Amino acid sequence: MRPTFNSLCAKLQQKAYKITPQRQIILKAFFDHEQRHLSAEEIHGIVKQNHPEIGLATVYRTLEILANLDILHKIEFGDGRTRYEFAEAEVHHHHHLICINCGKVMEFNDDLLESLETWIAKKTNFLVVDHQLKFYGYCKDCQCRE
Amino acid sequence: MRPTFNSLCAKLQQKAYKITPQRQIILKAFFDHEQRHLSAEEIHGIVKQNHPEIGLATVYRTLEILANLDILHKIEFGDGRTRYEFAEAEVHHHHHLICINCGKVMEFNDDLLESLETWIAKKTNFLVVDHQLKFYGYCKDCQCRE
DNA sequence: CTTACTGCAAATCTTTTGCAACGTC
DNA sequence: GACGTTGCAAAAGATTTGCAGTAAG
């Protein structure tokens, strides 16, 4: 049961953010590219196609808001730019398999880490609220071509 | 059995890199600050104390080399700058606990993920060679002050 | 002595910010 | 109509690069 476009707009309104066309367009871009991990620049490229007037700064400002509202989730794959995906996905504990040869990013799901989190809490007094797990290696295709 | 300073210099030589004073000084900085996760700027600050002539560009170039030789390991904690630590530490599967209140970074060790890696390999045909696990939450101190 | 390495400054790239005009509520 | 939001351009911060001089092997 993933949030709908409208429910996310409502979430914005609740926090006294205005529902501007730009914000709707940017949010829609994530619905249209759900599988991907988009950078600000990429999102700008996407929304500009139909709305050339939208500025890159607005994209950055909108992403910041959406991330603060836990609608989006920031991730970094080490290529120097911050990427964003639906935060809802994070709840399902999906993680990333990053191919160090072709750069492809795949996902895999797992709930094994929850037990690890409680263990950490006991052991170190650290209260875990979120985690990020990334695996680096070679994808199926790149293993053959090596 | 962690590598010695000399063994790392040897590793540089083997790859036909020259052992310059600058490279030795930067490498030494990591031995002197083993516990920390240093950014290029921080390393520059450290080495400049005794060697003011060393340029920031040299630090960046040296870190790049050391990372490519797997002497250092790049990590990003989401504060916009790349950080470096001894790669050897990574072999011991230590991971990071990042306090989202005060920014403090702690470490914890675990070998639980190896079984997860083999499971992934079977399940997805992805050949894992490395992984990064980060937990975000509140450290002991910040839990009380919240 | 050759070729890699350094320091500096300029360039690049991502992200942030100031400000006047604009649009939502 | 008020005040949050936008677009633009300029600023800021991290990292990279060009180049002439320097030094390791």
Short mmCIF file of C-alpha atoms (C1' of nucleotides) in Angstrom, two decimals:
data_model
loop_
_atom_site.label_atom_id
_atom_site.label_comp_id
_atom_site.label_asym_id
_atom_site.label_seq_id
_atom_site.Cartn_x
_atom_site.Cartn_y
_atom_site.Cartn_z
CA MET A 1 0.00 0.00 0.00
CA ARG A 2 2.17 2.79 -1.26
CA PRO A 3 1.04 6.38 -0.80
CA THR A 4 -0.85 7.96 -3.63
CA PHE A 5 0.06 11.18 -5.30
CA ASN A 6 -2.81 12.91 -3.54
CA SER A 7 -1.91 11.61 -0.11
CA LEU A 8 1.57 13.03 -0.52
CA CYS A 9 0.17 16.39 -1.56
CA ALA A 10 -1.96 16.29 1.57
CA LYS A 11 1.15 15.62 3.61
CA LEU A 12 2.66 18.79 2.19
CA GLN A 13 -0.43 20.81 2.97
CA GLN A 14 -0.52 19.55 6.54
CA LYS A 15 2.88 21.10 7.08
CA ALA A 16 1.71 24.39 5.58
CA TYR A 17 3.62 23.93 2.37
CA LYS A 18 1.86 25.24 -0.69
CA ILE A 19 0.91 22.89 -3.46
CA THR A 20 2.55 24.60 -6.39
CA PRO A 21 2.59 23.27 -9.94
CA GLN A 22 6.36 22.86 -9.72
CA ARG A 23 6.14 20.68 -6.63
CA GLN A 24 3.46 18.54 -8.19
CA ILE A 25 5.47 18.10 -11.36
CA ILE A 26 8.58 17.09 -9.47
CA LEU A 27 6.65 14.68 -7.30
CA LYS A 28 5.02 13.18 -10.38
CA ALA A 29 8.44 12.60 -11.88
CA PHE A 30 9.12 10.14 -9.07
CA PHE A 31 5.91 8.27 -9.79
CA ASP A 32 6.91 8.05 -13.44
CA HIS A 33 10.40 6.79 -12.63
CA GLU A 34 9.77 4.75 -9.55
CA GLN A 35 12.44 2.21 -10.25
CA ARG A 36 15.26 4.69 -10.52
CA HIS A 37 17.47 6.60 -8.12
CA LEU A 38 17.33 10.09 -9.50
CA SER A 39 19.74 12.95 -8.95
CA ALA A 40 18.62 16.57 -8.85
CA GLU A 41 20.10 17.16 -12.28
CA GLU A 42 18.30 14.15 -13.71
CA ILE A 43 14.98 15.24 -12.26
CA HIS A 44 15.54 18.68 -13.67
CA GLY A 45 16.16 17.14 -17.07
CA ILE A 46 12.95 15.13 -16.83
CA VAL A 47 10.65 17.93 -15.72
CA LYS A 48 12.17 20.42 -18.15
CA GLN A 49 10.95 18.35 -21.09
CA ASN A 50 7.39 19.43 -20.51
CA HIS A 51 8.04 22.44 -18.30
CA PRO A 52 11.17 24.24 -19.48
CA GLU A 53 10.61 27.13 -17.10
CA ILE A 54 11.32 25.13 -13.94
CA GLY A 55 14.66 26.10 -12.44
CA LEU A 56 17.26 23.77 -11.03
CA ALA A 57 17.20 25.65 -7.73
CA THR A 58 13.52 24.87 -7.36
CA VAL A 59 14.26 21.22 -7.90
CA TYR A 60 16.86 21.28 -5.15
CA ARG A 61 14.55 23.17 -2.80
CA THR A 62 11.66 20.81 -3.46
CA LEU A 63 13.79 17.71 -2.97
CA GLU A 64 15.02 19.11 0.32
CA ILE A 65 11.45 19.59 1.52
CA LEU A 66 10.30 16.17 0.34
CA ALA A 67 13.27 14.55 2.05
CA ASN A 68 12.57 16.38 5.30
CA LEU A 69 8.99 15.17 5.20
CA ASP A 70 10.24 11.62 4.74
CA ILE A 71 8.53 11.43 1.40
CA LEU A 72 11.86 10.98 -0.32
CA HIS A 73 15.04 9.40 0.92
CA LYS A 74 18.54 10.60 0.12
CA ILE A 75 21.11 8.10 -1.03
CA GLU A 76 24.67 8.42 -2.22
CA PHE A 77 26.36 5.89 -4.43
CA GLY A 78 29.72 7.61 -4.42
CA ASP A 79 29.50 9.33 -7.78
CA GLY A 80 29.48 12.77 -6.21
CA ARG A 81 25.81 13.54 -6.53
CA THR A 82 22.98 12.93 -4.11
CA ARG A 83 20.19 10.74 -5.35
CA TYR A 84 16.60 10.39 -4.23
CA GLU A 85 14.04 7.62 -4.09
CA PHE A 86 10.66 7.17 -2.44
CA ALA A 87 11.22 6.82 1.29
CA GLU A 88 8.42 4.29 1.43
CA ALA A 89 10.75 1.89 -0.30
CA GLU A 90 13.14 2.20 2.59
CA VAL A 91 10.51 0.93 4.98
CA HIS A 92 10.53 -2.33 3.08
CA HIS A 93 14.23 -2.63 3.85
CA HIS A 94 15.43 -2.84 0.34
CA HIS A 95 19.11 -2.39 -0.27
CA HIS A 96 21.38 -1.78 -3.18
CA LEU A 97 23.66 -3.93 -5.24
CA ILE A 98 26.06 -1.64 -7.05
CA CYS A 99 28.10 -3.03 -9.93
CA ILE A 100 31.62 -1.61 -9.73
CA ASN A 101 32.14 -2.39 -13.40
CA CYS A 102 29.11 -0.98 -15.23
CA GLY A 103 27.62 1.12 -12.43
CA LYS A 104 24.23 -0.53 -12.64
CA VAL A 105 22.25 -0.40 -9.40
CA MET A 106 19.90 -3.20 -8.47
CA GLU A 107 17.81 -3.71 -5.41
CA PHE A 108 17.15 -6.54 -3.08
CA ASN A 109 14.86 -6.92 -0.14
CA ASP A 110 15.64 -8.20 3.27
CA ASP A 111 14.37 -7.92 6.76
CA LEU A 112 17.29 -9.61 8.39
CA LEU A 113 18.73 -6.38 9.67
CA GLU A 114 16.03 -5.64 12.15
CA SER A 115 17.40 -8.20 14.56
CA LEU A 116 20.79 -6.64 14.07
CA GLU A 117 19.37 -3.26 15.00
CA THR A 118 17.96 -4.46 18.30
CA TRP A 119 21.23 -6.18 19.02
CA ILE A 120 23.11 -2.92 18.44
CA ALA A 121 20.73 -1.03 20.69
CA LYS A 122 21.45 -3.43 23.53
CA LYS A 123 25.16 -3.62 22.91
CA THR A 124 26.04 0.01 22.27
CA ASN A 125 23.15 2.08 23.62
CA PHE A 126 22.73 3.52 20.16
CA LEU A 127 19.13 4.04 19.14
CA VAL A 128 18.89 3.03 15.50
CA VAL A 129 16.15 4.67 13.47
CA ASP A 130 17.36 3.89 9.97
CA HIS A 131 20.01 1.99 8.11
CA GLN A 132 21.63 1.85 4.72
CA LEU A 133 23.25 -1.21 3.28
CA LYS A 134 25.15 -1.26 0.04
CA PHE A 135 26.87 -4.17 -1.63
CA TYR A 136 29.57 -3.60 -4.20
CA GLY A 137 30.48 -6.27 -6.71
CA TYR A 138 29.92 -7.52 -10.22
CA CYS A 139 26.51 -7.98 -11.78
CA LYS A 140 25.62 -11.06 -13.78
CA ASP A 141 26.57 -9.46 -17.09
CA CYS A 142 29.89 -8.07 -15.94
CA GLN A 143 31.04 -11.33 -14.39
CA CYS A 144 31.13 -12.96 -17.82
CA ARG A 145 32.82 -10.09 -19.64
CA GLU A 146 35.62 -9.62 -17.11
CA MET B 1 48.17 -7.93 11.71
CA ARG B 2 47.72 -4.53 10.18
CA PRO B 3 50.13 -3.37 7.49
CA THR B 4 53.09 -1.34 8.62
CA PHE B 5 54.02 2.04 7.25
CA ASN B 6 56.91 0.48 5.37
CA SER B 7 54.82 -2.28 3.83
CA LEU B 8 52.45 0.33 2.44
CA CYS B 9 55.35 2.31 0.98
CA ALA B 10 56.50 -0.92 -0.64
CA LYS B 11 53.04 -1.35 -2.12
CA LEU B 12 53.37 2.08 -3.70
CA GLN B 13 56.80 1.27 -5.09
CA GLN B 14 55.59 -1.99 -6.59
CA LYS B 15 53.13 -0.02 -8.67
CA ALA B 16 55.90 2.33 -9.82
CA TYR B 17 54.69 5.20 -7.69
CA LYS B 18 57.42 7.35 -6.25
CA ILE B 19 57.84 7.58 -2.51
CA THR B 20 57.76 11.33 -2.08
CA PRO B 21 57.93 13.12 1.26
CA GLN B 22 54.38 14.39 0.72
CA ARG B 23 53.00 10.90 0.25
CA GLN B 24 54.79 9.64 3.32
CA ILE B 25 53.51 12.54 5.39
CA ILE B 26 49.92 12.00 4.29
CA LEU B 27 50.14 8.27 4.90
CA LYS B 28 51.61 8.92 8.34
CA ALA B 29 48.67 11.16 9.14
CA PHE B 30 46.43 8.12 8.88
CA PHE B 31 48.60 6.18 11.30
CA ASP B 32 48.43 9.09 13.73
CA HIS B 33 44.65 9.37 13.45
CA GLU B 34 43.66 5.78 12.97
CA GLN B 35 40.37 6.08 14.78
CA ARG B 36 39.01 8.86 12.63
CA HIS B 37 37.37 9.17 9.25
CA LEU B 38 39.27 12.02 7.69
CA SER B 39 38.26 14.26 4.83
CA ALA B 40 40.77 15.69 2.37
CA GLU B 41 40.46 19.09 3.98
CA GLU B 42 41.06 17.64 7.45
CA ILE B 43 44.14 15.77 6.30
CA HIS B 44 45.42 18.91 4.67
CA GLY B 45 44.91 20.74 7.96
CA ILE B 46 46.85 18.06 9.83
CA VAL B 47 49.82 17.82 7.49
CA LYS B 48 50.07 21.58 7.07
CA GLN B 49 50.89 21.97 10.75
CA ASN B 50 54.37 20.61 10.23
CA HIS B 51 54.58 20.99 6.46
CA PRO B 52 52.84 24.19 5.39
CA GLU B 53 54.04 23.88 1.82
CA ILE B 54 51.91 20.83 1.02
CA GLY B 55 49.07 21.76 -1.32
CA LEU B 56 45.48 20.62 -1.08
CA ALA B 57 45.62 19.28 -4.64
CA THR B 58 48.46 17.00 -3.65
CA VAL B 59 46.38 15.66 -0.79
CA TYR B 60 43.52 14.90 -3.17
CA ARG B 61 45.84 13.26 -5.69
CA THR B 62 47.52 11.16 -3.03
CA LEU B 63 44.22 10.02 -1.51
CA GLU B 64 43.03 8.99 -4.95
CA ILE B 65 46.12 6.85 -5.44
CA LEU B 66 45.92 5.30 -1.99
CA ALA B 67 42.26 4.48 -2.52
CA ASN B 68 42.96 2.89 -5.90
CA LEU B 69 45.63 0.73 -4.29
CA ASP B 70 43.11 -0.35 -1.66
CA ILE B 71 45.26 1.15 1.03
CA LEU B 72 42.50 3.58 1.90
CA HIS B 73 38.78 3.22 1.61
CA LYS B 74 36.38 6.00 0.63
CA ILE B 75 33.30 6.55 2.73
CA GLU B 76 30.55 9.14 2.62
CA PHE B 77 28.44 10.05 5.60
CA GLY B 78 26.21 12.46 3.74
CA ASP B 79 27.85 15.70 4.82
CA GLY B 80 29.02 16.50 1.32
CA ARG B 81 32.64 15.53 1.67
CA THR B 82 34.36 12.24 0.99
CA ARG B 83 36.15 10.67 3.92
CA TYR B 84 38.92 8.13 4.06
CA GLU B 85 39.96 5.37 6.43
CA PHE B 86 42.39 2.47 6.28
CA ALA B 87 40.95 -0.12 3.94
CA GLU B 88 42.28 -2.87 6.16
CA ALA B 89 39.59 -1.90 8.64
CA GLU B 90 36.97 -2.76 6.06
CA VAL B 91 38.20 -6.33 5.95
CA HIS B 92 37.22 -6.66 9.58
CA HIS B 93 33.67 -5.75 8.62
CA HIS B 94 33.27 -2.79 10.83
CA HIS B 95 30.33 -0.53 10.19
CA HIS B 96 29.23 2.90 11.20
CA LEU B 97 26.71 4.26 13.65
CA ILE B 98 25.97 7.83 12.67
CA CYS B 99 24.19 10.08 15.13
CA ILE B 100 21.69 12.21 13.27
CA ASN B 101 21.65 14.71 16.10
CA CYS B 102 25.29 15.47 16.88
CA GLY B 103 26.92 13.88 13.84
CA LYS B 104 29.22 11.69 15.89
CA VAL B 105 30.33 8.54 14.07
CA MET B 106 30.99 5.34 15.99
CA GLU B 107 31.98 1.94 14.78
CA PHE B 108 30.87 -1.56 15.45
CA ASN B 109 32.09 -4.88 14.26
CA ASP B 110 30.15 -7.71 12.85
CA ASP B 111 30.66 -10.67 10.63
CA LEU B 112 27.03 -11.50 10.25
CA LEU B 113 26.87 -10.11 6.77
CA GLU B 114 29.07 -12.68 5.17
CA SER B 115 26.28 -15.22 5.20
CA LEU B 116 24.05 -12.59 3.68
CA GLU B 117 26.58 -12.08 0.89
CA THR B 118 26.64 -15.72 -0.08
CA TRP B 119 22.86 -15.79 0.02
CA ILE B 120 22.74 -12.83 -2.36
CA ALA B 121 25.18 -14.48 -4.72
CA LYS B 122 22.95 -17.52 -4.95
CA LYS B 123 19.74 -15.58 -5.18
CA THR B 124 20.67 -12.80 -7.60
CA ASN B 125 23.82 -13.93 -9.41
CA PHE B 126 25.51 -10.83 -8.10
CA LEU B 127 29.13 -11.34 -7.08
CA VAL B 128 29.63 -9.31 -3.92
CA VAL B 129 33.16 -8.11 -3.24
CA ASP B 130 32.49 -5.45 -0.65
CA HIS B 131 29.73 -3.95 1.40
CA GLN B 132 28.94 -0.84 3.37
CA LEU B 133 26.48 -0.71 6.19
CA LYS B 134 25.46 2.47 7.95
CA PHE B 135 23.05 2.89 10.81
CA TYR B 136 21.47 6.24 11.53
CA GLY B 137 20.02 7.06 14.92
CA TYR B 138 20.72 8.70 18.23
CA CYS B 139 23.83 8.13 20.28
CA LYS B 140 23.71 7.59 24.02
CA ASP B 141 24.26 11.26 24.80
CA CYS B 142 21.70 12.59 22.37
CA GLN B 143 18.95 10.24 23.50
CA CYS B 144 18.86 11.93 26.90
CA ARG B 145 19.01 15.50 25.62
CA GLU B 146 16.27 15.14 23.05
"C1'" DC C 1 68.73 12.70 -16.83
"C1'" DT C 2 64.04 11.27 -17.44
"C1'" DT C 3 59.62 11.23 -16.18
"C1'" DA C 4 56.58 11.44 -12.43
"C1'" DC C 5 55.20 14.69 -8.90
"C1'" DT C 6 54.17 19.15 -6.73
"C1'" DG C 7 52.19 23.77 -5.81
"C1'" DC C 8 49.53 27.21 -7.38
"C1'" DA C 9 45.74 29.09 -9.62
"C1'" DA C 10 42.08 28.55 -12.51
"C1'" DA C 11 38.40 25.55 -13.87
"C1'" DT C 12 34.62 22.41 -12.97
"C1'" DC C 13 30.77 20.47 -10.76
"C1'" DT C 14 27.19 20.11 -7.36
"C1'" DT C 15 24.47 22.54 -4.27
"C1'" DT C 16 23.00 26.87 -1.84
"C1'" DT C 17 21.52 31.57 -1.45
"C1'" DG C 18 19.94 36.59 -2.36
"C1'" DC C 19 16.54 38.98 -4.38
"C1'" DA C 20 12.81 40.86 -7.11
"C1'" DA C 21 8.76 39.10 -9.34
"C1'" DC C 22 4.97 35.88 -8.85
"C1'" DG C 23 1.14 32.82 -7.31
"C1'" DT C 24 -1.23 30.14 -3.64
"C1'" DC C 25 -4.29 30.26 0.00
"C1'" DG D 1 -3.45 40.95 0.13
"C1'" DA D 2 0.19 38.42 2.77
"C1'" DC D 3 3.61 35.57 2.70
"C1'" DG D 4 5.55 31.46 0.88
"C1'" DT D 5 7.59 30.21 -3.61
"C1'" DT D 6 9.99 30.74 -7.97
"C1'" DG D 7 13.63 31.74 -11.50
"C1'" DC D 8 17.72 33.70 -12.32
"C1'" DA D 9 22.23 34.70 -11.41
"C1'" DA D 10 25.73 34.84 -8.30
"C1'" DA D 11 28.02 32.48 -4.43
"C1'" DA D 12 29.80 28.74 -2.03
"C1'" DG D 13 32.14 24.36 -1.28
"C1'" DA D 14 34.41 20.22 -2.79
"C1'" DT D 15 37.23 18.29 -6.12
"C1'" DT D 16 39.90 18.33 -10.57
"C1'" DT D 17 43.05 20.02 -13.93
"C1'" DG D 18 46.75 22.76 -16.61
"C1'" DC D 19 51.15 24.10 -16.31
"C1'" DA D 20 55.79 25.36 -15.25
"C1'" DG D 21 59.07 24.21 -11.94
"C1'" DT D 22 61.04 20.39 -8.92
"C1'" DA D 23 62.83 16.00 -7.47
"C1'" DA D 24 62.78 10.73 -7.09
"C1'" DG D 25 64.78 6.76 -9.12
#
